[in-house]
Amino acid sequence: MIEILTNRLMIVPCSLDIAKSLVFHRKELDKRSPIEIPKSWPSSYVRGFLPFYIESLEKKEKESECGLWMIIMYEDKKIIGDILMQGNPSKEGKIHLCYHVEDKTLDETIAYEAVDAFIDWLTYQMSVKKVVMECEMNETHSIRLFEKLGFICKEKEGQFLMWEIQKDE
């Protein structure tokens, strides 16, 4: 299994078993998991994505290899969020990501650490050259994070901002 490790975090893909347990056996998963799973995780966006994710993992589609990743606070053994890849990188090396951190009061450096490590992994392991992420105009945490990571706001559509970063080869 792939693991992306930082000083404080472990970022791992969500397995088929965990995805199914989140949907069908949440109470049992909460009891048996050695890692604490917050009641509010996964986010509503990810919950809506889980049936598609489960189906694609069951079919062993290539696209599912990198879909949903869990961000785990290593020392606390607690899931604190997720990163969602929307498909595999395009032929040009472009990928769309979204992230969610459970507790907005967590140190902002945690989200930075997770997303930065994940983008580094994508750049070196999957030849990603451009990462695209979106947020709403009122999401100041995300805007600060994207700016800190070096993303540039490329487009505004209504209340949504599209950010991208170009990675050097």
Short mmCIF file of N, CA and C in Angstrom, two decimals:
data_model
loop_
_atom_site.label_atom_id
_atom_site.label_comp_id
_atom_site.label_asym_id
_atom_site.label_seq_id
_atom_site.Cartn_x
_atom_site.Cartn_y
_atom_site.Cartn_z
N MET A 1 0.84 -1.18 0.00
CA MET A 1 0.00 0.00 0.00
C MET A 1 0.89 1.24 0.00
N ILE A 2 0.46 2.23 -0.73
CA ILE A 2 1.18 3.50 -0.81
C ILE A 2 0.93 4.29 0.47
N GLU A 3 1.98 4.88 1.01
CA GLU A 3 1.87 5.77 2.16
C GLU A 3 2.71 7.00 1.88
N ILE A 4 2.14 8.16 2.09
CA ILE A 4 2.89 9.40 1.99
C ILE A 4 3.06 9.88 3.43
N LEU A 5 4.30 10.00 3.86
CA LEU A 5 4.58 10.36 5.25
C LEU A 5 5.22 11.74 5.32
N THR A 6 4.79 12.51 6.32
CA THR A 6 5.42 13.78 6.64
C THR A 6 5.81 13.69 8.12
N ASN A 7 6.24 14.79 8.70
CA ASN A 7 6.61 14.78 10.12
C ASN A 7 5.43 14.41 11.03
N ARG A 8 4.23 14.86 10.66
CA ARG A 8 3.07 14.63 11.52
C ARG A 8 1.96 13.81 10.90
N LEU A 9 2.02 13.62 9.60
CA LEU A 9 0.88 13.03 8.89
C LEU A 9 1.24 11.78 8.11
N MET A 10 0.21 10.97 7.90
CA MET A 10 0.27 9.83 7.00
C MET A 10 -0.92 9.99 6.06
N ILE A 11 -0.66 9.96 4.77
CA ILE A 11 -1.71 10.11 3.77
C ILE A 11 -1.76 8.79 3.01
N VAL A 12 -2.91 8.12 3.09
CA VAL A 12 -3.04 6.79 2.49
C VAL A 12 -4.32 6.71 1.67
N PRO A 13 -4.30 5.88 0.62
CA PRO A 13 -5.53 5.70 -0.16
C PRO A 13 -6.59 4.97 0.65
N CYS A 14 -7.82 5.34 0.42
CA CYS A 14 -8.94 4.68 1.08
C CYS A 14 -9.21 3.36 0.35
N SER A 15 -9.10 2.25 1.08
CA SER A 15 -9.29 0.93 0.48
C SER A 15 -10.77 0.66 0.22
N LEU A 16 -11.03 -0.35 -0.57
CA LEU A 16 -12.39 -0.78 -0.86
C LEU A 16 -13.11 -1.17 0.44
N ASP A 17 -12.43 -1.90 1.32
CA ASP A 17 -13.04 -2.32 2.59
C ASP A 17 -13.46 -1.13 3.44
N ILE A 18 -12.58 -0.15 3.54
CA ILE A 18 -12.91 1.03 4.35
C ILE A 18 -14.05 1.81 3.71
N ALA A 19 -13.99 1.98 2.40
CA ALA A 19 -15.05 2.72 1.70
C ALA A 19 -16.41 2.04 1.91
N LYS A 20 -16.46 0.71 1.76
CA LYS A 20 -17.71 -0.01 1.97
C LYS A 20 -18.17 0.11 3.43
N SER A 21 -17.24 0.00 4.36
CA SER A 21 -17.60 0.10 5.77
C SER A 21 -18.15 1.47 6.12
N LEU A 22 -17.61 2.51 5.49
CA LEU A 22 -18.12 3.87 5.73
C LEU A 22 -19.58 3.99 5.30
N VAL A 23 -19.92 3.30 4.22
CA VAL A 23 -21.29 3.38 3.70
C VAL A 23 -22.23 2.40 4.40
N PHE A 24 -21.80 1.16 4.57
CA PHE A 24 -22.71 0.11 5.02
C PHE A 24 -22.58 -0.31 6.48
N HIS A 25 -21.41 -0.11 7.07
CA HIS A 25 -21.16 -0.62 8.42
C HIS A 25 -20.43 0.40 9.29
N ARG A 26 -20.89 1.63 9.28
CA ARG A 26 -20.16 2.70 9.96
C ARG A 26 -19.98 2.44 11.46
N LYS A 27 -21.03 1.99 12.14
CA LYS A 27 -20.93 1.76 13.59
C LYS A 27 -19.88 0.69 13.91
N GLU A 28 -19.87 -0.36 13.12
CA GLU A 28 -18.90 -1.43 13.32
C GLU A 28 -17.48 -0.94 13.04
N LEU A 29 -17.33 -0.14 11.99
CA LEU A 29 -16.03 0.43 11.66
C LEU A 29 -15.53 1.31 12.80
N ASP A 30 -16.41 2.14 13.35
CA ASP A 30 -16.02 3.01 14.47
C ASP A 30 -15.54 2.19 15.67
N LYS A 31 -16.19 1.05 15.91
CA LYS A 31 -15.82 0.20 17.05
C LYS A 31 -14.46 -0.48 16.84
N ARG A 32 -14.22 -0.97 15.62
CA ARG A 32 -13.06 -1.82 15.36
C ARG A 32 -11.81 -1.09 14.87
N SER A 33 -11.97 0.10 14.38
CA SER A 33 -10.85 0.79 13.77
C SER A 33 -9.81 1.21 14.81
N PRO A 34 -8.54 0.94 14.54
CA PRO A 34 -7.49 1.40 15.45
C PRO A 34 -7.23 2.90 15.30
N ILE A 35 -7.82 3.49 14.27
CA ILE A 35 -7.69 4.92 14.01
C ILE A 35 -9.02 5.59 14.31
N GLU A 36 -8.99 6.68 15.06
CA GLU A 36 -10.21 7.41 15.39
C GLU A 36 -10.78 8.04 14.12
N ILE A 37 -12.08 7.85 13.93
CA ILE A 37 -12.77 8.40 12.77
C ILE A 37 -13.81 9.40 13.28
N PRO A 38 -13.63 10.69 13.02
CA PRO A 38 -14.60 11.67 13.50
C PRO A 38 -16.00 11.39 12.94
N LYS A 39 -17.01 11.68 13.72
CA LYS A 39 -18.41 11.46 13.28
C LYS A 39 -18.74 12.24 12.01
N SER A 40 -18.12 13.41 11.87
CA SER A 40 -18.42 14.27 10.72
C SER A 40 -17.61 13.89 9.47
N TRP A 41 -16.74 12.89 9.58
CA TRP A 41 -15.97 12.46 8.41
C TRP A 41 -16.56 11.19 7.85
N PRO A 42 -16.65 11.04 6.57
CA PRO A 42 -16.21 11.97 5.54
C PRO A 42 -17.19 13.11 5.32
N SER A 43 -16.72 14.13 4.63
CA SER A 43 -17.56 15.29 4.33
C SER A 43 -18.72 14.86 3.42
N SER A 44 -19.72 15.71 3.31
CA SER A 44 -20.88 15.38 2.47
C SER A 44 -20.46 15.21 1.01
N TYR A 45 -19.48 15.95 0.57
CA TYR A 45 -18.99 15.82 -0.81
C TYR A 45 -18.42 14.43 -1.04
N VAL A 46 -17.59 13.97 -0.09
CA VAL A 46 -16.99 12.64 -0.22
C VAL A 46 -18.04 11.55 -0.05
N ARG A 47 -19.00 11.74 0.85
CA ARG A 47 -20.07 10.74 1.01
C ARG A 47 -20.82 10.55 -0.30
N GLY A 48 -21.03 11.63 -1.03
CA GLY A 48 -21.70 11.53 -2.33
C GLY A 48 -20.84 10.82 -3.37
N PHE A 49 -19.53 10.89 -3.22
CA PHE A 49 -18.59 10.27 -4.15
C PHE A 49 -18.36 8.79 -3.85
N LEU A 50 -18.59 8.37 -2.60
CA LEU A 50 -18.27 7.00 -2.19
C LEU A 50 -18.91 5.90 -3.04
N PRO A 51 -20.20 5.98 -3.39
CA PRO A 51 -20.76 4.90 -4.23
C PRO A 51 -20.03 4.73 -5.56
N PHE A 52 -19.69 5.83 -6.21
CA PHE A 52 -18.91 5.76 -7.46
C PHE A 52 -17.54 5.17 -7.19
N TYR A 53 -16.91 5.59 -6.11
CA TYR A 53 -15.58 5.11 -5.76
C TYR A 53 -15.59 3.61 -5.49
N ILE A 54 -16.58 3.15 -4.74
CA ILE A 54 -16.71 1.72 -4.44
C ILE A 54 -16.90 0.92 -5.74
N GLU A 55 -17.78 1.41 -6.59
CA GLU A 55 -18.04 0.72 -7.86
C GLU A 55 -16.78 0.65 -8.72
N SER A 56 -16.05 1.74 -8.78
CA SER A 56 -14.85 1.73 -9.62
C SER A 56 -13.76 0.83 -9.02
N LEU A 57 -13.65 0.78 -7.68
CA LEU A 57 -12.68 -0.14 -7.06
C LEU A 57 -13.08 -1.59 -7.30
N GLU A 58 -14.37 -1.87 -7.24
CA GLU A 58 -14.83 -3.23 -7.49
C GLU A 58 -14.55 -3.67 -8.92
N LYS A 59 -14.66 -2.73 -9.85
CA LYS A 59 -14.37 -3.05 -11.25
C LYS A 59 -12.88 -3.00 -11.54
N LYS A 60 -12.11 -2.58 -10.54
CA LYS A 60 -10.66 -2.44 -10.67
C LYS A 60 -10.28 -1.52 -11.82
N GLU A 61 -11.05 -0.44 -11.96
CA GLU A 61 -10.75 0.53 -13.00
C GLU A 61 -9.48 1.29 -12.63
N LYS A 62 -8.71 1.59 -13.63
CA LYS A 62 -7.45 2.30 -13.41
C LYS A 62 -7.70 3.66 -12.73
N GLU A 63 -8.79 4.29 -13.05
CA GLU A 63 -9.10 5.61 -12.50
C GLU A 63 -9.20 5.58 -10.97
N SER A 64 -9.57 4.45 -10.42
CA SER A 64 -9.79 4.37 -8.98
C SER A 64 -8.51 4.21 -8.17
N GLU A 65 -7.38 4.03 -8.85
CA GLU A 65 -6.14 3.80 -8.12
C GLU A 65 -5.79 4.94 -7.18
N CYS A 66 -6.23 6.12 -7.46
CA CYS A 66 -5.79 7.26 -6.68
C CYS A 66 -6.92 8.16 -6.21
N GLY A 67 -8.15 7.72 -6.25
CA GLY A 67 -9.29 8.59 -5.96
C GLY A 67 -9.34 9.26 -4.61
N LEU A 68 -9.59 8.53 -3.55
CA LEU A 68 -9.81 9.10 -2.23
C LEU A 68 -8.65 8.73 -1.30
N TRP A 69 -8.06 9.74 -0.70
CA TRP A 69 -6.94 9.56 0.22
C TRP A 69 -7.32 10.11 1.59
N MET A 70 -6.95 9.40 2.63
CA MET A 70 -7.24 9.83 4.00
C MET A 70 -6.01 10.53 4.58
N ILE A 71 -6.26 11.64 5.26
CA ILE A 71 -5.18 12.35 5.96
C ILE A 71 -5.28 11.95 7.42
N ILE A 72 -4.24 11.34 7.94
CA ILE A 72 -4.24 10.81 9.31
C ILE A 72 -3.19 11.53 10.13
N MET A 73 -3.59 12.06 11.29
CA MET A 73 -2.64 12.64 12.24
C MET A 73 -1.95 11.45 12.89
N TYR A 74 -0.70 11.25 12.53
CA TYR A 74 0.03 10.03 12.88
C TYR A 74 0.10 9.80 14.39
N GLU A 75 0.52 10.80 15.13
CA GLU A 75 0.72 10.63 16.57
C GLU A 75 -0.60 10.37 17.30
N ASP A 76 -1.67 11.06 16.87
CA ASP A 76 -2.98 10.91 17.52
C ASP A 76 -3.78 9.72 16.99
N LYS A 77 -3.32 9.12 15.90
CA LYS A 77 -4.04 8.02 15.24
C LYS A 77 -5.50 8.42 14.98
N LYS A 78 -5.64 9.53 14.26
CA LYS A 78 -6.97 10.10 14.00
C LYS A 78 -7.03 10.63 12.56
N ILE A 79 -8.13 10.30 11.88
CA ILE A 79 -8.36 10.86 10.55
C ILE A 79 -8.75 12.32 10.73
N ILE A 80 -8.05 13.19 10.02
CA ILE A 80 -8.36 14.62 10.15
C ILE A 80 -8.89 15.22 8.86
N GLY A 81 -8.91 14.42 7.79
CA GLY A 81 -9.41 14.96 6.53
C GLY A 81 -9.14 14.02 5.37
N ASP A 82 -9.27 14.58 4.17
CA ASP A 82 -9.08 13.77 2.97
C ASP A 82 -8.65 14.63 1.80
N ILE A 83 -8.11 13.96 0.81
CA ILE A 83 -7.79 14.58 -0.47
C ILE A 83 -8.45 13.71 -1.53
N LEU A 84 -9.13 14.35 -2.45
CA LEU A 84 -9.85 13.63 -3.49
C LEU A 84 -9.27 13.99 -4.86
N MET A 85 -8.80 12.97 -5.56
CA MET A 85 -8.34 13.15 -6.93
C MET A 85 -9.52 12.87 -7.85
N GLN A 86 -9.77 13.79 -8.73
CA GLN A 86 -10.88 13.61 -9.66
C GLN A 86 -10.34 12.99 -10.94
N GLY A 87 -10.14 11.67 -10.90
CA GLY A 87 -9.60 10.93 -12.04
C GLY A 87 -8.09 10.90 -12.01
N ASN A 88 -7.52 10.30 -13.04
CA ASN A 88 -6.06 10.25 -13.20
C ASN A 88 -5.60 11.50 -13.92
N PRO A 89 -4.32 11.80 -13.87
CA PRO A 89 -3.81 12.95 -14.62
C PRO A 89 -4.11 12.80 -16.12
N SER A 90 -4.38 13.92 -16.76
CA SER A 90 -4.60 13.92 -18.22
C SER A 90 -3.28 13.62 -18.92
N LYS A 91 -3.34 13.44 -20.22
CA LYS A 91 -2.13 13.18 -21.00
C LYS A 91 -1.13 14.33 -20.86
N GLU A 92 -1.66 15.53 -20.63
CA GLU A 92 -0.80 16.71 -20.47
C GLU A 92 -0.26 16.83 -19.04
N GLY A 93 -0.68 15.93 -18.14
CA GLY A 93 -0.20 15.95 -16.77
C GLY A 93 -0.99 16.86 -15.85
N LYS A 94 -2.26 17.09 -16.17
CA LYS A 94 -3.12 17.96 -15.38
C LYS A 94 -4.06 17.12 -14.51
N ILE A 95 -4.23 17.54 -13.25
CA ILE A 95 -5.12 16.82 -12.33
C ILE A 95 -5.92 17.82 -11.51
N HIS A 96 -7.16 17.45 -11.20
CA HIS A 96 -8.02 18.24 -10.33
C HIS A 96 -8.05 17.58 -8.95
N LEU A 97 -7.86 18.38 -7.92
CA LEU A 97 -7.89 17.89 -6.53
C LEU A 97 -8.87 18.72 -5.72
N CYS A 98 -9.36 18.13 -4.65
CA CYS A 98 -10.02 18.90 -3.61
C CYS A 98 -9.59 18.29 -2.28
N TYR A 99 -9.62 19.11 -1.25
CA TYR A 99 -9.19 18.64 0.06
C TYR A 99 -10.22 19.06 1.09
N HIS A 100 -10.19 18.38 2.20
CA HIS A 100 -11.07 18.72 3.32
C HIS A 100 -10.32 18.38 4.60
N VAL A 101 -10.27 19.34 5.51
CA VAL A 101 -9.71 19.10 6.83
C VAL A 101 -10.86 19.26 7.81
N GLU A 102 -11.04 18.26 8.67
CA GLU A 102 -12.19 18.20 9.58
C GLU A 102 -12.35 19.41 10.47
N ASP A 103 -11.29 19.79 11.11
CA ASP A 103 -11.38 20.83 12.14
C ASP A 103 -10.65 22.07 11.66
N LYS A 104 -11.40 23.11 11.34
CA LYS A 104 -10.79 24.34 10.83
C LYS A 104 -9.91 25.02 11.88
N THR A 105 -10.04 24.63 13.14
CA THR A 105 -9.20 25.23 14.18
C THR A 105 -7.82 24.58 14.24
N LEU A 106 -7.65 23.47 13.49
CA LEU A 106 -6.33 22.84 13.43
C LEU A 106 -5.32 23.84 12.88
N ASP A 107 -4.13 23.71 13.30
CA ASP A 107 -3.04 24.53 12.81
C ASP A 107 -3.07 24.53 11.28
N GLU A 108 -3.06 25.72 10.67
CA GLU A 108 -3.10 25.83 9.21
C GLU A 108 -1.96 25.08 8.55
N THR A 109 -0.87 24.89 9.27
CA THR A 109 0.27 24.21 8.67
C THR A 109 -0.04 22.74 8.39
N ILE A 110 -1.04 22.18 9.06
CA ILE A 110 -1.43 20.78 8.82
C ILE A 110 -1.96 20.62 7.40
N ALA A 111 -2.90 21.48 7.00
CA ALA A 111 -3.45 21.40 5.64
C ALA A 111 -2.34 21.65 4.62
N TYR A 112 -1.48 22.60 4.90
CA TYR A 112 -0.36 22.88 4.00
C TYR A 112 0.53 21.65 3.86
N GLU A 113 0.87 21.05 4.99
CA GLU A 113 1.74 19.87 5.01
C GLU A 113 1.13 18.73 4.19
N ALA A 114 -0.17 18.51 4.35
CA ALA A 114 -0.84 17.42 3.64
C ALA A 114 -0.90 17.67 2.14
N VAL A 115 -1.39 18.82 1.75
CA VAL A 115 -1.56 19.11 0.32
C VAL A 115 -0.21 19.22 -0.37
N ASP A 116 0.76 19.86 0.27
CA ASP A 116 2.09 19.99 -0.31
C ASP A 116 2.73 18.62 -0.53
N ALA A 117 2.66 17.75 0.47
CA ALA A 117 3.23 16.41 0.35
C ALA A 117 2.54 15.62 -0.75
N PHE A 118 1.22 15.75 -0.85
CA PHE A 118 0.48 15.03 -1.86
C PHE A 118 0.84 15.51 -3.26
N ILE A 119 0.95 16.82 -3.43
CA ILE A 119 1.33 17.37 -4.74
C ILE A 119 2.74 16.93 -5.11
N ASP A 120 3.66 16.92 -4.13
CA ASP A 120 5.02 16.43 -4.41
C ASP A 120 4.99 14.98 -4.88
N TRP A 121 4.19 14.15 -4.20
CA TRP A 121 4.07 12.75 -4.59
C TRP A 121 3.52 12.64 -6.02
N LEU A 122 2.48 13.41 -6.31
CA LEU A 122 1.90 13.38 -7.66
C LEU A 122 2.91 13.79 -8.72
N THR A 123 3.71 14.80 -8.41
CA THR A 123 4.70 15.30 -9.36
C THR A 123 5.74 14.23 -9.68
N TYR A 124 6.20 13.54 -8.64
CA TYR A 124 7.28 12.56 -8.85
C TYR A 124 6.79 11.18 -9.23
N GLN A 125 5.66 10.76 -8.73
CA GLN A 125 5.18 9.40 -8.99
C GLN A 125 4.24 9.29 -10.18
N MET A 126 3.52 10.35 -10.47
CA MET A 126 2.52 10.27 -11.54
C MET A 126 2.73 11.30 -12.65
N SER A 127 3.89 11.94 -12.65
CA SER A 127 4.26 12.91 -13.69
C SER A 127 3.25 14.04 -13.85
N VAL A 128 2.69 14.50 -12.75
CA VAL A 128 1.74 15.61 -12.79
C VAL A 128 2.52 16.91 -13.01
N LYS A 129 2.01 17.72 -13.93
CA LYS A 129 2.65 18.99 -14.24
C LYS A 129 1.79 20.19 -13.82
N LYS A 130 0.48 19.97 -13.70
CA LYS A 130 -0.41 21.06 -13.32
C LYS A 130 -1.49 20.52 -12.38
N VAL A 131 -1.68 21.23 -11.26
CA VAL A 131 -2.71 20.85 -10.29
C VAL A 131 -3.74 21.97 -10.25
N VAL A 132 -5.01 21.60 -10.33
CA VAL A 132 -6.11 22.56 -10.30
C VAL A 132 -6.97 22.27 -9.07
N MET A 133 -7.29 23.33 -8.33
CA MET A 133 -8.17 23.21 -7.17
C MET A 133 -9.15 24.38 -7.19
N GLU A 134 -10.29 24.20 -6.55
CA GLU A 134 -11.31 25.26 -6.51
C GLU A 134 -11.73 25.53 -5.08
N CYS A 135 -12.27 26.73 -4.89
CA CYS A 135 -12.86 27.08 -3.60
C CYS A 135 -13.87 28.20 -3.82
N GLU A 136 -14.67 28.44 -2.81
CA GLU A 136 -15.59 29.58 -2.87
C GLU A 136 -14.86 30.83 -2.41
N MET A 137 -15.35 31.99 -2.82
CA MET A 137 -14.70 33.25 -2.49
C MET A 137 -14.60 33.51 -0.98
N ASN A 138 -15.53 32.94 -0.21
CA ASN A 138 -15.54 33.19 1.24
C ASN A 138 -14.71 32.18 2.03
N GLU A 139 -14.06 31.24 1.38
CA GLU A 139 -13.24 30.23 2.05
C GLU A 139 -11.82 30.76 2.26
N THR A 140 -11.66 31.61 3.25
CA THR A 140 -10.37 32.27 3.48
C THR A 140 -9.26 31.29 3.82
N HIS A 141 -9.59 30.19 4.54
CA HIS A 141 -8.57 29.18 4.85
C HIS A 141 -7.98 28.60 3.56
N SER A 142 -8.86 28.24 2.63
CA SER A 142 -8.41 27.65 1.37
C SER A 142 -7.63 28.66 0.53
N ILE A 143 -8.11 29.88 0.48
CA ILE A 143 -7.42 30.91 -0.30
C ILE A 143 -6.01 31.12 0.23
N ARG A 144 -5.88 31.24 1.56
CA ARG A 144 -4.55 31.41 2.16
C ARG A 144 -3.66 30.20 1.86
N LEU A 145 -4.24 29.01 1.96
CA LEU A 145 -3.48 27.78 1.69
C LEU A 145 -2.98 27.78 0.25
N PHE A 146 -3.87 28.04 -0.70
CA PHE A 146 -3.49 28.01 -2.11
C PHE A 146 -2.39 29.04 -2.40
N GLU A 147 -2.54 30.23 -1.84
CA GLU A 147 -1.51 31.26 -2.04
C GLU A 147 -0.17 30.83 -1.44
N LYS A 148 -0.22 30.24 -0.25
CA LYS A 148 1.00 29.79 0.41
C LYS A 148 1.69 28.67 -0.39
N LEU A 149 0.91 27.82 -1.01
CA LEU A 149 1.45 26.73 -1.82
C LEU A 149 1.98 27.20 -3.17
N GLY A 150 1.66 28.44 -3.55
CA GLY A 150 2.12 28.98 -4.83
C GLY A 150 1.11 28.87 -5.95
N PHE A 151 -0.13 28.54 -5.63
CA PHE A 151 -1.19 28.50 -6.64
C PHE A 151 -1.51 29.91 -7.11
N ILE A 152 -1.99 30.01 -8.33
CA ILE A 152 -2.41 31.29 -8.89
C ILE A 152 -3.89 31.17 -9.23
N CYS A 153 -4.67 32.18 -8.85
CA CYS A 153 -6.09 32.19 -9.17
C CYS A 153 -6.23 32.51 -10.66
N LYS A 154 -6.78 31.56 -11.41
CA LYS A 154 -6.84 31.69 -12.86
C LYS A 154 -8.23 32.07 -13.37
N GLU A 155 -9.25 31.82 -12.56
CA GLU A 155 -10.60 32.04 -13.06
C GLU A 155 -11.56 32.27 -11.91
N LYS A 156 -12.52 33.16 -12.15
CA LYS A 156 -13.60 33.40 -11.19
C LYS A 156 -14.92 33.19 -11.92
N GLU A 157 -15.75 32.30 -11.36
CA GLU A 157 -17.05 32.04 -11.95
C GLU A 157 -18.09 32.10 -10.84
N GLY A 158 -18.85 33.19 -10.79
CA GLY A 158 -19.79 33.39 -9.70
C GLY A 158 -19.04 33.49 -8.39
N GLN A 159 -19.37 32.63 -7.44
CA GLN A 159 -18.71 32.61 -6.13
C GLN A 159 -17.50 31.68 -6.08
N PHE A 160 -17.18 31.04 -7.21
CA PHE A 160 -16.10 30.06 -7.23
C PHE A 160 -14.83 30.61 -7.86
N LEU A 161 -13.71 30.22 -7.26
CA LEU A 161 -12.40 30.58 -7.77
C LEU A 161 -11.67 29.31 -8.18
N MET A 162 -11.03 29.34 -9.34
CA MET A 162 -10.24 28.21 -9.79
C MET A 162 -8.76 28.58 -9.67
N TRP A 163 -8.02 27.73 -8.97
CA TRP A 163 -6.60 27.96 -8.71
C TRP A 163 -5.80 26.87 -9.40
N GLU A 164 -4.60 27.23 -9.85
CA GLU A 164 -3.73 26.19 -10.41
C GLU A 164 -2.27 26.50 -10.12
N ILE A 165 -1.50 25.43 -10.12
CA ILE A 165 -0.06 25.54 -9.95
C ILE A 165 0.58 24.69 -11.03
N GLN A 166 1.59 25.26 -11.64
CA GLN A 166 2.36 24.57 -12.66
C GLN A 166 3.62 24.04 -12.00
N LYS A 167 3.87 22.75 -12.12
CA LYS A 167 5.07 22.15 -11.53
C LYS A 167 6.14 21.99 -12.58
N ASP A 168 7.37 22.35 -12.24
CA ASP A 168 8.48 22.20 -13.16
C ASP A 168 8.89 20.75 -13.26
N GLU A 169 9.41 20.39 -14.39
CA GLU A 169 9.86 19.01 -14.59
C GLU A 169 11.18 18.78 -13.92
#
